[in-house]
PDB file of N, CA and C in Angstrom:
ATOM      1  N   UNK A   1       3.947   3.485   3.546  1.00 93.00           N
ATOM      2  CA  UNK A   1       2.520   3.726   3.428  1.00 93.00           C
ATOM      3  C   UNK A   1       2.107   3.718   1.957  1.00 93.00           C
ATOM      4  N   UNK A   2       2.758   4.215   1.213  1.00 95.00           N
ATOM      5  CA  UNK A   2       2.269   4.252  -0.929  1.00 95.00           C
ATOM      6  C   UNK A   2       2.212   3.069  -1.041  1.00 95.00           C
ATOM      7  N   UNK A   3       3.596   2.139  -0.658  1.00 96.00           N
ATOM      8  CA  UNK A   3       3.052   0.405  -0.975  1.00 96.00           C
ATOM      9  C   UNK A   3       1.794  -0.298  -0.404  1.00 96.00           C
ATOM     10  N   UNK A   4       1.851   0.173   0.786  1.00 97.00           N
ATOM     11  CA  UNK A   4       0.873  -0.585   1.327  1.00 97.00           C
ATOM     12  C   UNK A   4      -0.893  -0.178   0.523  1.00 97.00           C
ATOM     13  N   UNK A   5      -0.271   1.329   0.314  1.00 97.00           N
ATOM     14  CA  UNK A   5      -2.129   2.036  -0.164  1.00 97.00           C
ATOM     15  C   UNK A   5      -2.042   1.582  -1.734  1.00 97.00           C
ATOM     16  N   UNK A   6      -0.845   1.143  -2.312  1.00 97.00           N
ATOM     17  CA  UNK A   6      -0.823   1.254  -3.803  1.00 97.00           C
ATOM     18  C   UNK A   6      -1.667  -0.536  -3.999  1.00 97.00           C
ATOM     19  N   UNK A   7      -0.871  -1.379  -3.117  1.00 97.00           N
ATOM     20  CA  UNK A   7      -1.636  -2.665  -3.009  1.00 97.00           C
ATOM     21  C   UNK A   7      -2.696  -2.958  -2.319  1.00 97.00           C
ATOM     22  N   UNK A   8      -3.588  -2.672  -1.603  1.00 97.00           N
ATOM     23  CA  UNK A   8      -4.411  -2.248  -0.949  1.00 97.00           C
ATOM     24  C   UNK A   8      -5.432  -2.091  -1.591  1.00 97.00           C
ATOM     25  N   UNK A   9      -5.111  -1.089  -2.918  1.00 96.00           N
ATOM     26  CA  UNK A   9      -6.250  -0.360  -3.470  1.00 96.00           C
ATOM     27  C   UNK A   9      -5.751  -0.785  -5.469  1.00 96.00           C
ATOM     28  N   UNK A  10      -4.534  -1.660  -5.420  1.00 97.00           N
ATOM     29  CA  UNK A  10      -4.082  -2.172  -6.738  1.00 97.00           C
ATOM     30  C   UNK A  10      -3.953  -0.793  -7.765  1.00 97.00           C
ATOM     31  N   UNK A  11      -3.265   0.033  -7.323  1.00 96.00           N
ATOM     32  CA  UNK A  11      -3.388   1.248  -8.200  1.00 96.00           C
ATOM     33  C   UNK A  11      -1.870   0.730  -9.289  1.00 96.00           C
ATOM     34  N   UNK A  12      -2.502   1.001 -10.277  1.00 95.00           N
ATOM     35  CA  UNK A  12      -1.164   0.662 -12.115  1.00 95.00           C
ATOM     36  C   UNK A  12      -0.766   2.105 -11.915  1.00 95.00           C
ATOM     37  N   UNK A  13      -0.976   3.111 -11.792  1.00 95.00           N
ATOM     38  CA  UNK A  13      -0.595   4.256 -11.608  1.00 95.00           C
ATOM     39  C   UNK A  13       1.067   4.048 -10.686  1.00 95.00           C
ATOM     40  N   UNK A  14       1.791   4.516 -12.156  1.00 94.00           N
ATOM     41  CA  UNK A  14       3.073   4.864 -11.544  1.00 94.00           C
ATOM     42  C   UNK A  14       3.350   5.769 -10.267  1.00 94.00           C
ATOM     43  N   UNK A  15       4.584   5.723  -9.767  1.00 91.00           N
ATOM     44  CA  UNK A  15       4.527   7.020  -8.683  1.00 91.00           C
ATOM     45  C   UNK A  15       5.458   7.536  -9.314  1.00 91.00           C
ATOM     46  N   UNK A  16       5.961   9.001  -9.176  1.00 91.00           N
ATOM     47  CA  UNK A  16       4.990   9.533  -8.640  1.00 91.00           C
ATOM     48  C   UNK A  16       3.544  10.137  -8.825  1.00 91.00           C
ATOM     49  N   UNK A  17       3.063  10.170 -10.161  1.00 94.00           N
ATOM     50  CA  UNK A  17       1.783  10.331 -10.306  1.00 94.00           C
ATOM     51  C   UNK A  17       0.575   9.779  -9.092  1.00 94.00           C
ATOM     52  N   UNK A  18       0.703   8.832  -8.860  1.00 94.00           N
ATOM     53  CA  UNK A  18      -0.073   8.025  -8.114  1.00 94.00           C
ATOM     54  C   UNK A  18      -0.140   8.540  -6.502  1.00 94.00           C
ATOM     55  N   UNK A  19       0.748   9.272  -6.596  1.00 94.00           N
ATOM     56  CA  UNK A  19       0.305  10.025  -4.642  1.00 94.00           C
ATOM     57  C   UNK A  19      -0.770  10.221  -4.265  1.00 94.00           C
ATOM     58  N   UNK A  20      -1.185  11.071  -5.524  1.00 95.00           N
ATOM     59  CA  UNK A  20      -1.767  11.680  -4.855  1.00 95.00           C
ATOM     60  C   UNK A  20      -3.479  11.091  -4.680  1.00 95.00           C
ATOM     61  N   UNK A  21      -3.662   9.994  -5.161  1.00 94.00           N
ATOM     62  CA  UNK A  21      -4.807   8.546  -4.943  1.00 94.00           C
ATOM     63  C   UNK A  21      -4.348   7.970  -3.585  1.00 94.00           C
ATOM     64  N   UNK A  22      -3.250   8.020  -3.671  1.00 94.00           N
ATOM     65  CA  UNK A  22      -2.290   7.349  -2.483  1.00 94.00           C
ATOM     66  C   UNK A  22      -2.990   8.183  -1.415  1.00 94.00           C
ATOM     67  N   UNK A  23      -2.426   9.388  -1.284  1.00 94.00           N
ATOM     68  CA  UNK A  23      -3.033  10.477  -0.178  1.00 94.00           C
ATOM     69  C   UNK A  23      -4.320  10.805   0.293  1.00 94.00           C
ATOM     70  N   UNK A  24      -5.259  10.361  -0.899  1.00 94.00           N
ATOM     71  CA  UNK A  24      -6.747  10.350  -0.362  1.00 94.00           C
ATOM     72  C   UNK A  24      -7.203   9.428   0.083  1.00 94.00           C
ATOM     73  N   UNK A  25      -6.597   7.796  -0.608  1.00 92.00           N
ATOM     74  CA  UNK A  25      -7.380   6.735   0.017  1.00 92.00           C
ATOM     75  C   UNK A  25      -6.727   6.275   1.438  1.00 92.00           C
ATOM     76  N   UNK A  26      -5.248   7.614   1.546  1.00 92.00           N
ATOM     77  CA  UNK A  26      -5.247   7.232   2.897  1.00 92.00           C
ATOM     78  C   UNK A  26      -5.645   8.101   3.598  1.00 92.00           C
ATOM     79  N   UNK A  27      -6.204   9.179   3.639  1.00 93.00           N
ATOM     80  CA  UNK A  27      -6.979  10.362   4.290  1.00 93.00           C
ATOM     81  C   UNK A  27      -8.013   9.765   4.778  1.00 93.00           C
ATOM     82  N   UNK A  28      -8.561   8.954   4.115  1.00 95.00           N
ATOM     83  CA  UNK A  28     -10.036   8.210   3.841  1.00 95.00           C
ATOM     84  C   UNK A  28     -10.313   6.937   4.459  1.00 95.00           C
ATOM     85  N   UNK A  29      -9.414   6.694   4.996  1.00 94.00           N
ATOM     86  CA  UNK A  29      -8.923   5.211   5.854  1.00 94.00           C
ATOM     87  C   UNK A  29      -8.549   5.600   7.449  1.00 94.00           C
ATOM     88  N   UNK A  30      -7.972   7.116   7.249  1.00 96.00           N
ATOM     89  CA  UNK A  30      -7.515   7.200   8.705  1.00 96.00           C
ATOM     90  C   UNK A  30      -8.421   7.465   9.649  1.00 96.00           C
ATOM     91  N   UNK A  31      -8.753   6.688  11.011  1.00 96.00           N
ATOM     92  CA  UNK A  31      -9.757   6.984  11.709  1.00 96.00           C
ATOM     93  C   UNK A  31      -9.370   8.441  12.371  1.00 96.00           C
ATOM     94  N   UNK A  32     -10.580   9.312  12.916  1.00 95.00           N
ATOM     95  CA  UNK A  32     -10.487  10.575  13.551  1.00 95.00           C
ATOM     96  C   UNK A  32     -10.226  10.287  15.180  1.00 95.00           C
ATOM     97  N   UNK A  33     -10.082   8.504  15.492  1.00 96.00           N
ATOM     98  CA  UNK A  33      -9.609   8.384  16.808  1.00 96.00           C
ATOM     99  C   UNK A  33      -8.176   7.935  16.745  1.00 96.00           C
ATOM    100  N   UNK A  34      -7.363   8.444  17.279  1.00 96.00           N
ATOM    101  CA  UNK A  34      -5.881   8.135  17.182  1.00 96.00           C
ATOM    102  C   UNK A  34      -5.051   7.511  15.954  1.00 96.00           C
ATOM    103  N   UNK A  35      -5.282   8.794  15.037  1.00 96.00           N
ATOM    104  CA  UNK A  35      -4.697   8.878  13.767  1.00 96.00           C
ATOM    105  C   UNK A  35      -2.786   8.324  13.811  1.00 96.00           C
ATOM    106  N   UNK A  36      -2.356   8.826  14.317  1.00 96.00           N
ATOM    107  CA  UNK A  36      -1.230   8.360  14.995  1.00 96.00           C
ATOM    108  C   UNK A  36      -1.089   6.841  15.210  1.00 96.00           C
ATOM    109  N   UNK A  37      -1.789   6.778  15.781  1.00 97.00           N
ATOM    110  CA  UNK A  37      -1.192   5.385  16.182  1.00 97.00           C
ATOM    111  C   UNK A  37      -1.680   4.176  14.879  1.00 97.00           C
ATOM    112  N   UNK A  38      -2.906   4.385  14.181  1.00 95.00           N
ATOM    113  CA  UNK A  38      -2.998   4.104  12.453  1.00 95.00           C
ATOM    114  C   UNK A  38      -1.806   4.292  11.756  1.00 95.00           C
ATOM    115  N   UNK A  39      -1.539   5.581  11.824  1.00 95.00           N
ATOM    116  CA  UNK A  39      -0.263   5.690  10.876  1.00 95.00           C
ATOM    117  C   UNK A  39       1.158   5.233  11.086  1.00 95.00           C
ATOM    118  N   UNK A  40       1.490   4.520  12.495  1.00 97.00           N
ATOM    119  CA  UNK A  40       2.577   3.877  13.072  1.00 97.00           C
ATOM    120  C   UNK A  40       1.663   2.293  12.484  1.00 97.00           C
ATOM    121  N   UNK A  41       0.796   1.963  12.832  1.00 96.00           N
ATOM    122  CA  UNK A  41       0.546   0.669  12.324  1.00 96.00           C
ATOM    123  C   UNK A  41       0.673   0.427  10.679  1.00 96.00           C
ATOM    124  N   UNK A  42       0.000   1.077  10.022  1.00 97.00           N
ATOM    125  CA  UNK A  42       0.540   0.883   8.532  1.00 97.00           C
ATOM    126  C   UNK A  42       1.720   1.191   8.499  1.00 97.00           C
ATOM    127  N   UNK A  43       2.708   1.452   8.782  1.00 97.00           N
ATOM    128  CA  UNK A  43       4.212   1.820   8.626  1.00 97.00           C
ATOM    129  C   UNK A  43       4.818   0.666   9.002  1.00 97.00           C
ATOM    130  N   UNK A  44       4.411   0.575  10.127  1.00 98.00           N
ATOM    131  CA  UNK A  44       4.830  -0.935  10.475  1.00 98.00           C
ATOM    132  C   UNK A  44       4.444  -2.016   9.730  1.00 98.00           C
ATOM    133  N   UNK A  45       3.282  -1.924   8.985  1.00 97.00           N
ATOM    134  CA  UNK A  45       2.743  -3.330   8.721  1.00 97.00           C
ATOM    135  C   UNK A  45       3.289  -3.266   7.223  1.00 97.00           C
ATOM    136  N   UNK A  46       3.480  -1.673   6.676  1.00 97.00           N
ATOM    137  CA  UNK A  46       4.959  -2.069   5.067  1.00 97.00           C
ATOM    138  C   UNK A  46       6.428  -2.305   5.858  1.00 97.00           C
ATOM    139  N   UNK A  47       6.920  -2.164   6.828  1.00 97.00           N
ATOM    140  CA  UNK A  47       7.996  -2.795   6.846  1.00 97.00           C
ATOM    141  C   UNK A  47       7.958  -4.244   7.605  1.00 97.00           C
ATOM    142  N   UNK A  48       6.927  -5.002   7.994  1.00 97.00           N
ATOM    143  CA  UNK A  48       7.375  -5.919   8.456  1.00 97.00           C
ATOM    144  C   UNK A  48       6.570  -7.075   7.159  1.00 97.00           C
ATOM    145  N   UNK A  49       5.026  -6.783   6.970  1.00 98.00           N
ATOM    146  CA  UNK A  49       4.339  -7.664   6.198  1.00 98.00           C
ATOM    147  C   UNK A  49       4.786  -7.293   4.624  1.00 98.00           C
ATOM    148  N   UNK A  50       4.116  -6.295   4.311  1.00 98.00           N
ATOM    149  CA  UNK A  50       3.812  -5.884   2.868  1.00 98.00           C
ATOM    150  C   UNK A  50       5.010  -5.484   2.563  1.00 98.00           C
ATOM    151  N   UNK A  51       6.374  -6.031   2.391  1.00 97.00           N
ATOM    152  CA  UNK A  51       7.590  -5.868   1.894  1.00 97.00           C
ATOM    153  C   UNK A  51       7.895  -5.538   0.457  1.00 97.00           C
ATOM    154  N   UNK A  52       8.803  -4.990  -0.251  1.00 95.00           N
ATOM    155  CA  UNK A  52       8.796  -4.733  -1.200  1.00 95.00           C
ATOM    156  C   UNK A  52       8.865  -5.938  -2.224  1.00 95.00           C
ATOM    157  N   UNK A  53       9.537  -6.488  -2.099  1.00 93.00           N
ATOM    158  CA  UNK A  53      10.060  -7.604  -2.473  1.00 93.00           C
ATOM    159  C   UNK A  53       8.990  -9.311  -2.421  1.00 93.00           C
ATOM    160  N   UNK A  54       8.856  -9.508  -1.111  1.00 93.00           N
ATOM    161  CA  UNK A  54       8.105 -11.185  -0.944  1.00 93.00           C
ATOM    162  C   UNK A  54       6.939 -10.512   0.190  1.00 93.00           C
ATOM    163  N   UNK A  55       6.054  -9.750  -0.589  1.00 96.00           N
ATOM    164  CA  UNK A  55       4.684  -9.643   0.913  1.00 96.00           C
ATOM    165  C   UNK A  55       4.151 -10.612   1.254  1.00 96.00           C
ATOM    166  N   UNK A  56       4.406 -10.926   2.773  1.00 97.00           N
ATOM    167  CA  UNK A  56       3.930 -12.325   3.281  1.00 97.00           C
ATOM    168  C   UNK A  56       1.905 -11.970   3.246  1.00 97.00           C
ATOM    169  N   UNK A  57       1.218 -11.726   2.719  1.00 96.00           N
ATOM    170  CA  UNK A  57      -0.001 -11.862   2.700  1.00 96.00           C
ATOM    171  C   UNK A  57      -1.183 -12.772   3.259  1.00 96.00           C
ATOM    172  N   UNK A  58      -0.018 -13.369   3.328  1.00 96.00           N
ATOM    173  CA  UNK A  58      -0.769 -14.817   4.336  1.00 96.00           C
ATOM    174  C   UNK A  58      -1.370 -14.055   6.133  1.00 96.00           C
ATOM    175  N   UNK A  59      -0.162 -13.187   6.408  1.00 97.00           N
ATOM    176  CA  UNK A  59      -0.281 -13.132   7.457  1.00 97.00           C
ATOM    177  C   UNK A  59      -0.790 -11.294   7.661  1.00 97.00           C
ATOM    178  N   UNK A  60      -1.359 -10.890   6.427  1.00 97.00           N
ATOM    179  CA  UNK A  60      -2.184  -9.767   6.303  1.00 97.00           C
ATOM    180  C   UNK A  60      -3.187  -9.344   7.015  1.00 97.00           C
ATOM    181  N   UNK A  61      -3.548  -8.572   8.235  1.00 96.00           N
ATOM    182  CA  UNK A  61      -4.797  -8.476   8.532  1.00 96.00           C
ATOM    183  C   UNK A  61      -5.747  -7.375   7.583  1.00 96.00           C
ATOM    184  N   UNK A  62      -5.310  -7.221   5.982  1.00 96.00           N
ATOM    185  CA  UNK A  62      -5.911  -6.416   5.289  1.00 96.00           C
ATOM    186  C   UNK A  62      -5.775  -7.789   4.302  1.00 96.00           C
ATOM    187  N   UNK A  63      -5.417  -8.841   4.140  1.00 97.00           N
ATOM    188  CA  UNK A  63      -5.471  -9.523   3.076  1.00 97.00           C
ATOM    189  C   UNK A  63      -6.846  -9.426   1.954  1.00 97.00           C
ATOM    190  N   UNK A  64      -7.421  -9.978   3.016  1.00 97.00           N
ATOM    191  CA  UNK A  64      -9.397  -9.688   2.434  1.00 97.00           C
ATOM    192  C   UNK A  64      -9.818  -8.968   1.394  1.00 97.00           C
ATOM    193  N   UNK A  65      -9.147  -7.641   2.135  1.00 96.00           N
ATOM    194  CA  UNK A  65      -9.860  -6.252   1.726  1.00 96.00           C
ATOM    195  C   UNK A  65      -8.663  -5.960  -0.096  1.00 96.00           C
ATOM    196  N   UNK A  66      -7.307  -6.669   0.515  1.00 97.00           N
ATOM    197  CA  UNK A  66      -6.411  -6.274  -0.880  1.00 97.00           C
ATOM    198  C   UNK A  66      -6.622  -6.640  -1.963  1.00 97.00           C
ATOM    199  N   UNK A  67      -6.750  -5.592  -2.756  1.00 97.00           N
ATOM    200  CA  UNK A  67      -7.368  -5.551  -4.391  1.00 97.00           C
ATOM    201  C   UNK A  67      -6.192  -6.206  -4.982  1.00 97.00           C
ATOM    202  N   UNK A  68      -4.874  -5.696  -4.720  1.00 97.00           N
ATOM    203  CA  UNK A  68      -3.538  -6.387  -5.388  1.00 97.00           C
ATOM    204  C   UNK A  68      -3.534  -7.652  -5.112  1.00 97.00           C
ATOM    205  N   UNK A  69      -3.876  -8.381  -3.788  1.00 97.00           N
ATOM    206  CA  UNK A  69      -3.571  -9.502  -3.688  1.00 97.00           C
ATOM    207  C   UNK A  69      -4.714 -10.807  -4.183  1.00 97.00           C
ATOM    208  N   UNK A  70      -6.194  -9.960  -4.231  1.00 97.00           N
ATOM    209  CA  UNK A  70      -7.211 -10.804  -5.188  1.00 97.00           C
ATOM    210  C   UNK A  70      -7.017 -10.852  -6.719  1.00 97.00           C
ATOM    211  N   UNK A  71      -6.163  -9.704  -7.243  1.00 97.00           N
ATOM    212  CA  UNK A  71      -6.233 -10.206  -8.287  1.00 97.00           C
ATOM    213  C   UNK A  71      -4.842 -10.608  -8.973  1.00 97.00           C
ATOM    214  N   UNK A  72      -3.981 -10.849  -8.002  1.00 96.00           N
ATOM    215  CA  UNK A  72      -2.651 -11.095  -8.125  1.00 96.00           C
ATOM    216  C   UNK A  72      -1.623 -10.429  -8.549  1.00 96.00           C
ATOM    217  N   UNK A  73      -1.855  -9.211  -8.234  1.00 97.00           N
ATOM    218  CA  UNK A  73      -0.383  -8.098  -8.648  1.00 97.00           C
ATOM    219  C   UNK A  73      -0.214  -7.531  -7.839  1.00 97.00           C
ATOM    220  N   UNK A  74       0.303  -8.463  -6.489  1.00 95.00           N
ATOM    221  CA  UNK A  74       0.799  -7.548  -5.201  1.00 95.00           C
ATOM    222  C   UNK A  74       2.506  -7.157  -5.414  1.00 95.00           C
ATOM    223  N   UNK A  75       2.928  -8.131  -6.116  1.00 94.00           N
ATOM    224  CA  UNK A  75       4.596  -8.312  -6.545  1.00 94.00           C
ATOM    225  C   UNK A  75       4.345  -6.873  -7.504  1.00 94.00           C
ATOM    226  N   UNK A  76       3.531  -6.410  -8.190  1.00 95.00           N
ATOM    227  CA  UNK A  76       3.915  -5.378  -9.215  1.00 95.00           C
ATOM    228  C   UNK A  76       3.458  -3.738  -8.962  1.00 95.00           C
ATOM    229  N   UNK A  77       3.264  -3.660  -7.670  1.00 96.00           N
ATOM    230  CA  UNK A  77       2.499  -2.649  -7.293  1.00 96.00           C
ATOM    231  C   UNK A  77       3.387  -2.190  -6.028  1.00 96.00           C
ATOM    232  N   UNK A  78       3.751  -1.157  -5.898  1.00 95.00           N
ATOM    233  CA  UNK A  78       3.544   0.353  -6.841  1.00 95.00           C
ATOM    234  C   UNK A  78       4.041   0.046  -7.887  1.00 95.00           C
ATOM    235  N   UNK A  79       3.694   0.475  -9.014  1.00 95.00           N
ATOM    236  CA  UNK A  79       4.245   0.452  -9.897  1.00 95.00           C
ATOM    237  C   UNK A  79       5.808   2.024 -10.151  1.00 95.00           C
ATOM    238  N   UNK A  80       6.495   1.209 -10.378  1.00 90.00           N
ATOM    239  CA  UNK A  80       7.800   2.300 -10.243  1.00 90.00           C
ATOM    240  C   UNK A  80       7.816   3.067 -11.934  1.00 90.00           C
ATOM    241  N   UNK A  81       8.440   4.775 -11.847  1.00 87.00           N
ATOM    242  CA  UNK A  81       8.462   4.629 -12.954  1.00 87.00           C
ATOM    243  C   UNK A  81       9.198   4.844 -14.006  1.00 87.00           C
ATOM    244  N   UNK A  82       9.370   4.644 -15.160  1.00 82.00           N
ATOM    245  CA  UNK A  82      10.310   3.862 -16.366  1.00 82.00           C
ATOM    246  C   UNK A  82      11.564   4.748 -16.219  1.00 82.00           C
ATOM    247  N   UNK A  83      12.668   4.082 -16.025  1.00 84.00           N
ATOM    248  CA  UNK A  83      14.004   4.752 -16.228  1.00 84.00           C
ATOM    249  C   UNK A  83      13.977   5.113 -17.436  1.00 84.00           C
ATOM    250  N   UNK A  84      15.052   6.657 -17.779  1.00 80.00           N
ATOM    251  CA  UNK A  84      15.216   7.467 -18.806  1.00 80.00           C
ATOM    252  C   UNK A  84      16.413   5.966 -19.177  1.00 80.00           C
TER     253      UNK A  84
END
């Protein structure tokens, strides 16, 4: 769910700093009708679409709406952060 909300919403904000943007814009997304079954679909849709590695975006039904993927930093988002 952080990948999917971090590209989604293109947040540069390392994690863990970045949760907690993470946590509202997904508070803020979840419908009040079967929250559950939202939150099994985005779970599903970072492990099958929005992969860490190669997000097939093509086959996004949030493509549209993704800020990472209009402006092309879906590969760099979440941003991880800096080893000691």
């Amino acid at each position: 769910v952080e990948r999917v909300m971090a590209r989604l919403l293109d947040l540069a904000t390392p994690l863990p700093q970045a949760r907690k943007a993470i946590r509202e814009a997904a508070g803020s997304l979840t419908p009040a009708d079967r929250p559950g079954d939202y939150a099994q679909g985005v779970m599903d849709l970072g492990a099958t679409v929005c992969t860490p590695r190669r997000p097939a975006c093509v086959l996004c039904p949030w493509a549209a709406a993704c800020l990472a993927r209009r402006r092309g930093t879906e590969g760099a988002r979440p941003v991880k952060p800096a080893r000691k």
